[in-house]
mmCIF file of C-alpha atoms in Angstrom:
data_model
loop_
_atom_site.group_PDB
_atom_site.id
_atom_site.type_symbol
_atom_site.label_atom_id
_atom_site.label_comp_id
_atom_site.label_asym_id
_atom_site.label_seq_id
_atom_site.Cartn_x
_atom_site.Cartn_y
_atom_site.Cartn_z
ATOM 1 C CA MET A 1 0.000 0.000 0.000
ATOM 2 C CA ALA A 2 1.158 3.525 -0.739
ATOM 3 C CA THR A 3 2.572 5.518 2.145
ATOM 4 C CA GLU A 4 0.328 8.336 3.255
ATOM 5 C CA VAL A 5 1.933 11.603 4.367
ATOM 6 C CA LEU A 6 0.748 13.958 7.104
ATOM 7 C CA VAL A 7 2.340 17.399 7.416
ATOM 8 C CA ASN A 8 1.472 19.454 10.505
ATOM 9 C CA GLY A 9 -1.481 17.151 11.059
ATOM 10 C CA TRP A 10 -2.810 17.521 7.490
ATOM 11 C CA LEU A 11 -3.066 14.571 5.104
ATOM 12 C CA GLU A 12 -1.368 15.775 1.933
ATOM 13 C CA ARG A 13 -3.735 14.070 -0.509
ATOM 14 C CA ALA A 14 -6.993 14.975 1.247
ATOM 15 C CA ARG A 15 -9.269 17.706 -0.023
ATOM 16 C CA LYS A 16 -8.997 20.503 2.542
ATOM 17 C CA CYS A 17 -12.262 22.025 3.720
ATOM 18 C CA VAL A 18 -11.154 23.952 6.801
ATOM 19 C CA SER A 19 -13.570 24.164 9.716
ATOM 20 C CA PRO A 20 -13.652 26.981 12.270
ATOM 21 C CA HIS A 21 -14.964 24.476 14.831
ATOM 22 C CA PHE A 22 -11.780 23.352 16.572
ATOM 23 C CA ASN A 23 -9.373 24.429 19.263
ATOM 24 C CA GLN A 24 -6.046 23.372 20.695
ATOM 25 C CA ARG A 25 -5.697 20.077 22.481
ATOM 26 C CA PRO A 26 -4.944 20.482 26.205
ATOM 27 C CA ASP A 27 -1.719 18.580 25.515
ATOM 28 C CA SER A 28 -0.260 16.986 22.408
ATOM 29 C CA GLU A 29 -1.549 13.467 23.102
ATOM 30 C CA VAL A 30 -3.331 11.687 20.262
ATOM 31 C CA SER A 31 -4.140 8.145 21.351
ATOM 32 C CA LEU A 32 -7.667 7.323 20.143
ATOM 33 C CA LEU A 33 -9.350 6.968 16.755
ATOM 34 C CA VAL A 34 -13.145 7.284 16.677
ATOM 35 C CA ILE A 35 -15.191 6.061 13.696
ATOM 36 C CA HIS A 36 -18.503 7.846 13.076
ATOM 37 C CA ASN A 37 -21.066 7.996 10.314
ATOM 38 C CA ILE A 38 -22.934 10.941 8.851
ATOM 39 C CA SER A 39 -25.339 11.751 6.043
ATOM 40 C CA LEU A 40 -27.210 14.988 5.380
ATOM 41 C CA PRO A 41 -30.127 14.755 4.991
ATOM 42 C CA ALA A 42 -30.276 11.395 6.725
ATOM 43 C CA GLY A 43 -29.742 8.588 4.217
ATOM 44 C CA CYS A 44 -28.765 10.947 1.369
ATOM 45 C CA PHE A 45 -25.242 10.747 -0.017
ATOM 46 C CA GLY A 46 -22.962 12.836 -2.223
ATOM 47 C CA LEU A 47 -24.439 16.208 -1.286
ATOM 48 C CA PRO A 48 -22.462 19.273 -0.084
ATOM 49 C CA HIS A 49 -24.250 19.616 3.246
ATOM 50 C CA ILE A 50 -21.657 17.824 5.406
ATOM 51 C CA ASP A 51 -19.024 20.358 4.330
ATOM 52 C CA GLY A 52 -21.469 23.141 5.149
ATOM 53 C CA LEU A 53 -22.201 21.715 8.596
ATOM 54 C CA PHE A 54 -18.547 21.334 9.531
ATOM 55 C CA GLN A 55 -17.666 24.764 8.134
ATOM 56 C CA GLY A 56 -20.507 26.456 10.008
ATOM 57 C CA CYS A 57 -22.332 27.557 6.873
ATOM 58 C CA LEU A 58 -25.006 24.889 6.438
ATOM 59 C CA ASP A 59 -28.037 26.253 4.588
ATOM 60 C CA ILE A 60 -30.672 25.240 7.123
ATOM 61 C CA ASP A 61 -33.401 26.017 4.567
ATOM 62 C CA ALA A 62 -32.085 23.301 2.207
ATOM 63 C CA ASP A 63 -33.973 20.575 4.097
ATOM 64 C CA GLU A 64 -36.564 20.713 6.868
ATOM 65 C CA SER A 65 -34.478 18.312 8.982
ATOM 66 C CA PHE A 66 -31.655 20.866 9.123
ATOM 67 C CA ALA A 67 -33.602 23.192 11.458
ATOM 68 C CA GLU A 68 -32.351 21.206 14.459
ATOM 69 C CA LEU A 69 -28.762 21.841 13.295
ATOM 70 C CA ALA A 70 -29.031 25.643 13.313
ATOM 71 C CA GLY A 71 -26.105 27.133 15.202
ATOM 72 C CA LEU A 72 -24.505 23.747 15.883
ATOM 73 C CA GLN A 73 -20.715 23.941 16.115
ATOM 74 C CA VAL A 74 -19.346 20.531 15.226
ATOM 75 C CA SER A 75 -16.486 19.105 13.192
ATOM 76 C CA ALA A 76 -14.483 15.977 12.564
ATOM 77 C CA HIS A 77 -10.946 15.629 11.379
ATOM 78 C CA PHE A 78 -11.907 13.586 8.298
ATOM 79 C CA LEU A 79 -14.819 12.497 6.137
ATOM 80 C CA ILE A 80 -14.606 9.532 3.795
ATOM 81 C CA ARG A 81 -17.265 9.852 1.119
ATOM 82 C CA ARG A 82 -18.993 6.895 -0.553
ATOM 83 C CA ASP A 83 -16.710 7.196 -3.614
ATOM 84 C CA GLY A 84 -13.606 7.100 -1.391
ATOM 85 C CA GLU A 85 -12.828 10.818 -1.453
ATOM 86 C CA VAL A 86 -11.079 11.870 1.752
ATOM 87 C CA VAL A 87 -11.909 15.343 3.059
ATOM 88 C CA GLN A 88 -10.079 16.925 5.988
ATOM 89 C CA TYR A 89 -11.594 19.689 8.137
ATOM 90 C CA VAL A 90 -9.250 20.005 11.127
ATOM 91 C CA SER A 91 -5.539 19.311 11.611
ATOM 92 C CA CYS A 92 -4.999 16.110 13.579
ATOM 93 C CA ASP A 93 -2.784 18.137 15.895
ATOM 94 C CA ASP A 94 -5.864 20.167 16.925
ATOM 95 C CA ARG A 95 -9.031 19.158 18.760
ATOM 96 C CA ALA A 96 -12.050 18.699 16.492
ATOM 97 C CA TRP A 97 -15.521 18.698 18.056
ATOM 98 C CA HIS A 98 -16.890 15.269 17.117
ATOM 99 C CA ALA A 99 -17.232 13.094 20.215
ATOM 100 C CA GLY A 100 -19.369 15.227 22.541
ATOM 101 C CA VAL A 101 -19.931 13.814 26.012
ATOM 102 C CA SER A 102 -17.731 10.733 25.890
ATOM 103 C CA THR A 103 -15.546 8.373 27.899
ATOM 104 C CA PHE A 104 -12.813 5.911 26.921
ATOM 105 C CA ASN A 105 -11.009 3.678 29.417
ATOM 106 C CA GLY A 106 -12.188 5.863 32.285
ATOM 107 C CA ARG A 107 -11.126 9.131 30.655
ATOM 108 C CA SER A 108 -13.804 11.661 29.763
ATOM 109 C CA GLY A 109 -13.665 14.291 27.035
ATOM 110 C CA CYS A 110 -12.438 12.110 24.192
ATOM 111 C CA ASN A 111 -12.074 15.083 21.836
ATOM 112 C CA ASP A 112 -8.998 16.017 23.882
ATOM 113 C CA PHE A 113 -7.038 12.977 22.683
ATOM 114 C CA ALA A 114 -8.998 11.545 19.727
ATOM 115 C CA ILE A 115 -9.084 11.849 15.968
ATOM 116 C CA GLY A 116 -12.570 11.621 14.457
ATOM 117 C CA ILE A 117 -13.273 10.034 11.079
ATOM 118 C CA GLU A 118 -16.768 10.305 9.615
ATOM 119 C CA MET A 119 -17.867 7.670 7.129
ATOM 120 C CA GLU A 120 -20.560 8.916 4.755
ATOM 121 C CA GLY A 121 -23.347 6.489 5.544
ATOM 122 C CA THR A 122 -25.896 5.402 8.083
ATOM 123 C CA ASP A 123 -26.007 2.741 10.782
ATOM 124 C CA THR A 124 -27.770 0.355 8.394
ATOM 125 C CA SER A 125 -26.736 1.428 4.867
ATOM 126 C CA GLY A 126 -23.451 -0.431 4.643
ATOM 127 C CA TYR A 127 -20.213 1.116 3.441
ATOM 128 C CA THR A 128 -18.446 0.909 0.092
ATOM 129 C CA ASP A 129 -15.272 -0.949 -0.818
ATOM 130 C CA GLU A 130 -13.696 2.433 -1.596
ATOM 131 C CA GLN A 131 -14.506 3.655 1.901
ATOM 132 C CA TYR A 132 -12.921 0.640 3.572
ATOM 133 C CA GLN A 133 -9.845 0.979 1.365
ATOM 134 C CA GLN A 134 -9.435 4.672 2.167
ATOM 135 C CA LEU A 135 -10.180 4.140 5.866
ATOM 136 C CA THR A 136 -7.446 1.497 6.000
ATOM 137 C CA LEU A 137 -4.899 3.765 4.281
ATOM 138 C CA LEU A 138 -5.815 6.684 6.523
ATOM 139 C CA THR A 139 -5.649 4.533 9.650
ATOM 140 C CA LEU A 140 -2.175 3.309 8.728
ATOM 141 C CA ALA A 141 -0.986 6.891 8.224
ATOM 142 C CA LEU A 142 -2.455 7.955 11.555
ATOM 143 C CA MET A 143 -0.930 4.982 13.382
ATOM 144 C CA ALA A 144 2.469 5.843 11.898
ATOM 145 C CA GLN A 145 2.193 9.502 12.893
ATOM 146 C CA TYR A 146 0.560 8.920 16.288
ATOM 147 C CA PRO A 147 1.950 5.620 17.655
ATOM 148 C CA MET A 148 -0.371 5.642 20.688
ATOM 149 C CA ILE A 149 -3.190 4.786 18.258
ATOM 150 C CA THR A 150 -3.307 0.995 18.252
ATOM 151 C CA LEU A 151 -6.034 -1.403 17.138
ATOM 152 C CA ALA A 152 -7.209 -1.486 20.763
ATOM 153 C CA ASN A 153 -7.608 2.306 20.624
ATOM 154 C CA ILE A 154 -9.859 2.384 17.564
ATOM 155 C CA VAL A 155 -13.528 2.539 18.497
ATOM 156 C CA GLY A 156 -16.928 3.552 17.247
ATOM 157 C CA HIS A 157 -18.769 6.613 18.500
ATOM 158 C CA CYS A 158 -21.175 4.118 20.064
ATOM 159 C CA ASP A 159 -18.357 2.783 22.247
ATOM 160 C CA ILE A 160 -17.445 6.130 23.808
ATOM 161 C CA ALA A 161 -21.004 7.470 24.085
ATOM 162 C CA PRO A 162 -23.145 4.362 24.703
ATOM 163 C CA GLY A 163 -26.854 4.989 24.917
ATOM 164 C CA ARG A 164 -26.381 8.360 23.223
ATOM 165 C CA LYS A 165 -24.763 7.363 19.925
ATOM 166 C CA THR A 166 -25.058 4.288 17.688
ATOM 167 C CA ASP A 167 -22.606 5.031 14.890
ATOM 168 C CA PRO A 168 -20.903 3.724 12.873
ATOM 169 C CA GLY A 169 -23.724 1.201 13.243
ATOM 170 C CA VAL A 170 -24.420 -2.448 12.685
ATOM 171 C CA SER A 171 -23.526 -2.167 9.006
ATOM 172 C CA PHE A 172 -19.893 -1.276 9.739
ATOM 173 C CA ASP A 173 -17.715 -4.378 9.231
ATOM 174 C CA TRP A 174 -15.238 -4.150 12.098
ATOM 175 C CA LEU A 175 -13.667 -7.529 11.288
ATOM 176 C CA ARG A 176 -12.996 -6.536 7.674
ATOM 177 C CA TYR A 177 -11.520 -3.201 8.704
ATOM 178 C CA GLN A 178 -9.327 -4.584 11.499
ATOM 179 C CA ALA A 179 -8.125 -7.457 9.313
ATOM 180 C CA ALA A 180 -7.140 -5.033 6.531
ATOM 181 C CA VAL A 181 -5.215 -2.816 8.954
ATOM 182 C CA SER A 182 -3.498 -5.812 10.562
ATOM 183 C CA ALA A 183 -2.555 -7.333 7.191
ATOM 184 C CA ALA A 184 -1.125 -4.056 5.905
ATOM 185 C CA ARG A 185 0.979 -3.620 9.039
ATOM 186 C CA GLY A 186 2.418 -7.095 8.569
#
């Protein structure tokens, strides 16, 4: 697999779509990778609304379901679209606002030490081969740059916010993803 390159927390090949919704990490620790899913409107793919949400300029009149998102300040580090395009919103060295109220291994505030990757999809829609391929490549790059991220420190949003979040959902193939990462690492 090709080697991915991060410079100052930015993946060189990703499309940059810079979000204002971030701040500095309380320290430089990056030790957790959180997998999410997103679609706007729910179940609709390939539209520009995710970029708008993360950039703080979502047209809330574009869909009636967007009214509940008015004024929301949220971001993730990455989005992997259905066609495999990788979009980056926040430097991995900074704290994106993706996890909300969350706990991992007894530590609260996962945004402080986590990188968030959104998969364009829903809990039940399944994910594309291109998404798994790009997620694997991105994961390998992140593990190389941030060695505290191990397979044991890769979780779903549902794992750090149980009862509040369900993503990436039952359709996410954890075994496929973990096997691909393990095989690529040798």
